[in-house]
């Protein structure tokens, strides 16, 4: 499994599925993508998607899961 992560924004404590409309160059068409993001909060997950895909729009968090290594 590949997941987006940016420890400079937030630690990777949860796995989020984030839906986003991503613009494709050069035609400027949008494609809906569901991305797996490792972050601490939903807003942090959205910020990581915006950082990775600066032309993305319509962000929505679809699900959240605690990573097994951090489960108590």
mmCIF file of C-alpha atoms in Angstrom:
data_model
loop_
_atom_site.group_PDB
_atom_site.id
_atom_site.type_symbol
_atom_site.label_atom_id
_atom_site.label_comp_id
_atom_site.label_asym_id
_atom_site.label_seq_id
_atom_site.Cartn_x
_atom_site.Cartn_y
_atom_site.Cartn_z
ATOM 1 C CA UNK A 1 0.000 0.000 0.000
ATOM 2 C CA UNK A 2 1.274 3.447 -0.899
ATOM 3 C CA UNK A 3 0.062 6.363 1.164
ATOM 4 C CA UNK A 4 0.886 10.054 1.104
ATOM 5 C CA UNK A 5 2.675 11.306 4.198
ATOM 6 C CA UNK A 6 4.401 14.530 5.195
ATOM 7 C CA UNK A 7 5.904 14.501 8.687
ATOM 8 C CA UNK A 8 6.631 18.226 8.393
ATOM 9 C CA UNK A 9 2.857 18.849 8.422
ATOM 10 C CA UNK A 10 1.665 16.145 10.850
ATOM 11 C CA UNK A 11 2.801 12.841 12.350
ATOM 12 C CA UNK A 12 1.417 9.700 10.695
ATOM 13 C CA UNK A 13 -0.928 8.289 13.347
ATOM 14 C CA UNK A 14 -4.062 7.523 11.297
ATOM 15 C CA UNK A 15 -4.847 6.389 7.790
ATOM 16 C CA UNK A 16 -7.363 8.596 5.967
ATOM 17 C CA UNK A 17 -9.026 8.146 2.601
ATOM 18 C CA UNK A 18 -9.372 11.558 0.990
ATOM 19 C CA UNK A 19 -11.388 12.213 -2.165
ATOM 20 C CA UNK A 20 -10.152 15.056 -4.371
ATOM 21 C CA UNK A 21 -10.678 16.431 -7.859
ATOM 22 C CA UNK A 22 -7.212 16.618 -9.422
ATOM 23 C CA UNK A 23 -6.527 18.765 -12.489
ATOM 24 C CA UNK A 24 -4.627 17.006 -15.287
ATOM 25 C CA UNK A 25 -2.186 18.961 -17.477
ATOM 26 C CA UNK A 26 -2.272 20.065 -20.333
ATOM 27 C CA UNK A 27 -6.013 19.667 -21.007
ATOM 28 C CA UNK A 28 -7.102 21.052 -17.602
ATOM 29 C CA UNK A 29 -9.576 18.190 -17.184
ATOM 30 C CA UNK A 30 -10.376 17.076 -13.660
ATOM 31 C CA UNK A 31 -10.233 13.487 -12.414
ATOM 32 C CA UNK A 32 -11.709 12.324 -9.121
ATOM 33 C CA UNK A 33 -9.155 10.398 -7.081
ATOM 34 C CA UNK A 34 -9.349 8.651 -3.729
ATOM 35 C CA UNK A 35 -5.992 8.912 -1.977
ATOM 36 C CA UNK A 36 -4.701 7.190 1.132
ATOM 37 C CA UNK A 37 -3.048 9.688 3.470
ATOM 38 C CA UNK A 38 -1.250 9.101 6.768
ATOM 39 C CA UNK A 39 -1.802 12.006 9.181
ATOM 40 C CA UNK A 40 -3.058 12.836 12.681
ATOM 41 C CA UNK A 41 -6.216 14.833 11.873
ATOM 42 C CA UNK A 42 -8.608 15.125 8.892
ATOM 43 C CA UNK A 43 -7.495 18.710 8.255
ATOM 44 C CA UNK A 44 -3.876 17.581 8.238
ATOM 45 C CA UNK A 45 -4.723 14.870 5.704
ATOM 46 C CA UNK A 46 -6.360 17.449 3.438
ATOM 47 C CA UNK A 47 -3.337 19.749 3.817
ATOM 48 C CA UNK A 48 -1.023 16.910 2.753
ATOM 49 C CA UNK A 49 -3.161 16.293 -0.367
ATOM 50 C CA UNK A 50 -3.109 20.022 -1.176
ATOM 51 C CA UNK A 51 0.664 20.055 -0.726
ATOM 52 C CA UNK A 52 1.140 17.052 -3.043
ATOM 53 C CA UNK A 53 -1.481 18.150 -5.623
ATOM 54 C CA UNK A 54 -1.618 21.978 -5.543
ATOM 55 C CA UNK A 55 -4.283 22.123 -8.282
ATOM 56 C CA UNK A 56 -6.644 19.766 -6.434
ATOM 57 C CA UNK A 57 -10.159 20.848 -5.429
ATOM 58 C CA UNK A 58 -13.250 19.496 -3.631
ATOM 59 C CA UNK A 59 -11.441 17.677 -0.817
ATOM 60 C CA UNK A 60 -13.487 15.322 1.359
ATOM 61 C CA UNK A 61 -12.392 12.813 4.004
ATOM 62 C CA UNK A 62 -14.150 9.513 3.303
ATOM 63 C CA UNK A 63 -12.816 7.325 6.121
ATOM 64 C CA UNK A 64 -10.363 7.227 8.996
ATOM 65 C CA UNK A 65 -8.561 4.247 10.546
ATOM 66 C CA UNK A 66 -6.143 4.076 13.460
ATOM 67 C CA UNK A 67 -2.896 2.463 12.347
ATOM 68 C CA UNK A 68 -2.336 -0.908 14.078
ATOM 69 C CA UNK A 69 1.075 0.106 15.478
ATOM 70 C CA UNK A 70 -0.566 2.928 17.463
ATOM 71 C CA UNK A 71 -3.718 1.071 18.577
ATOM 72 C CA UNK A 72 -3.954 0.652 22.321
#
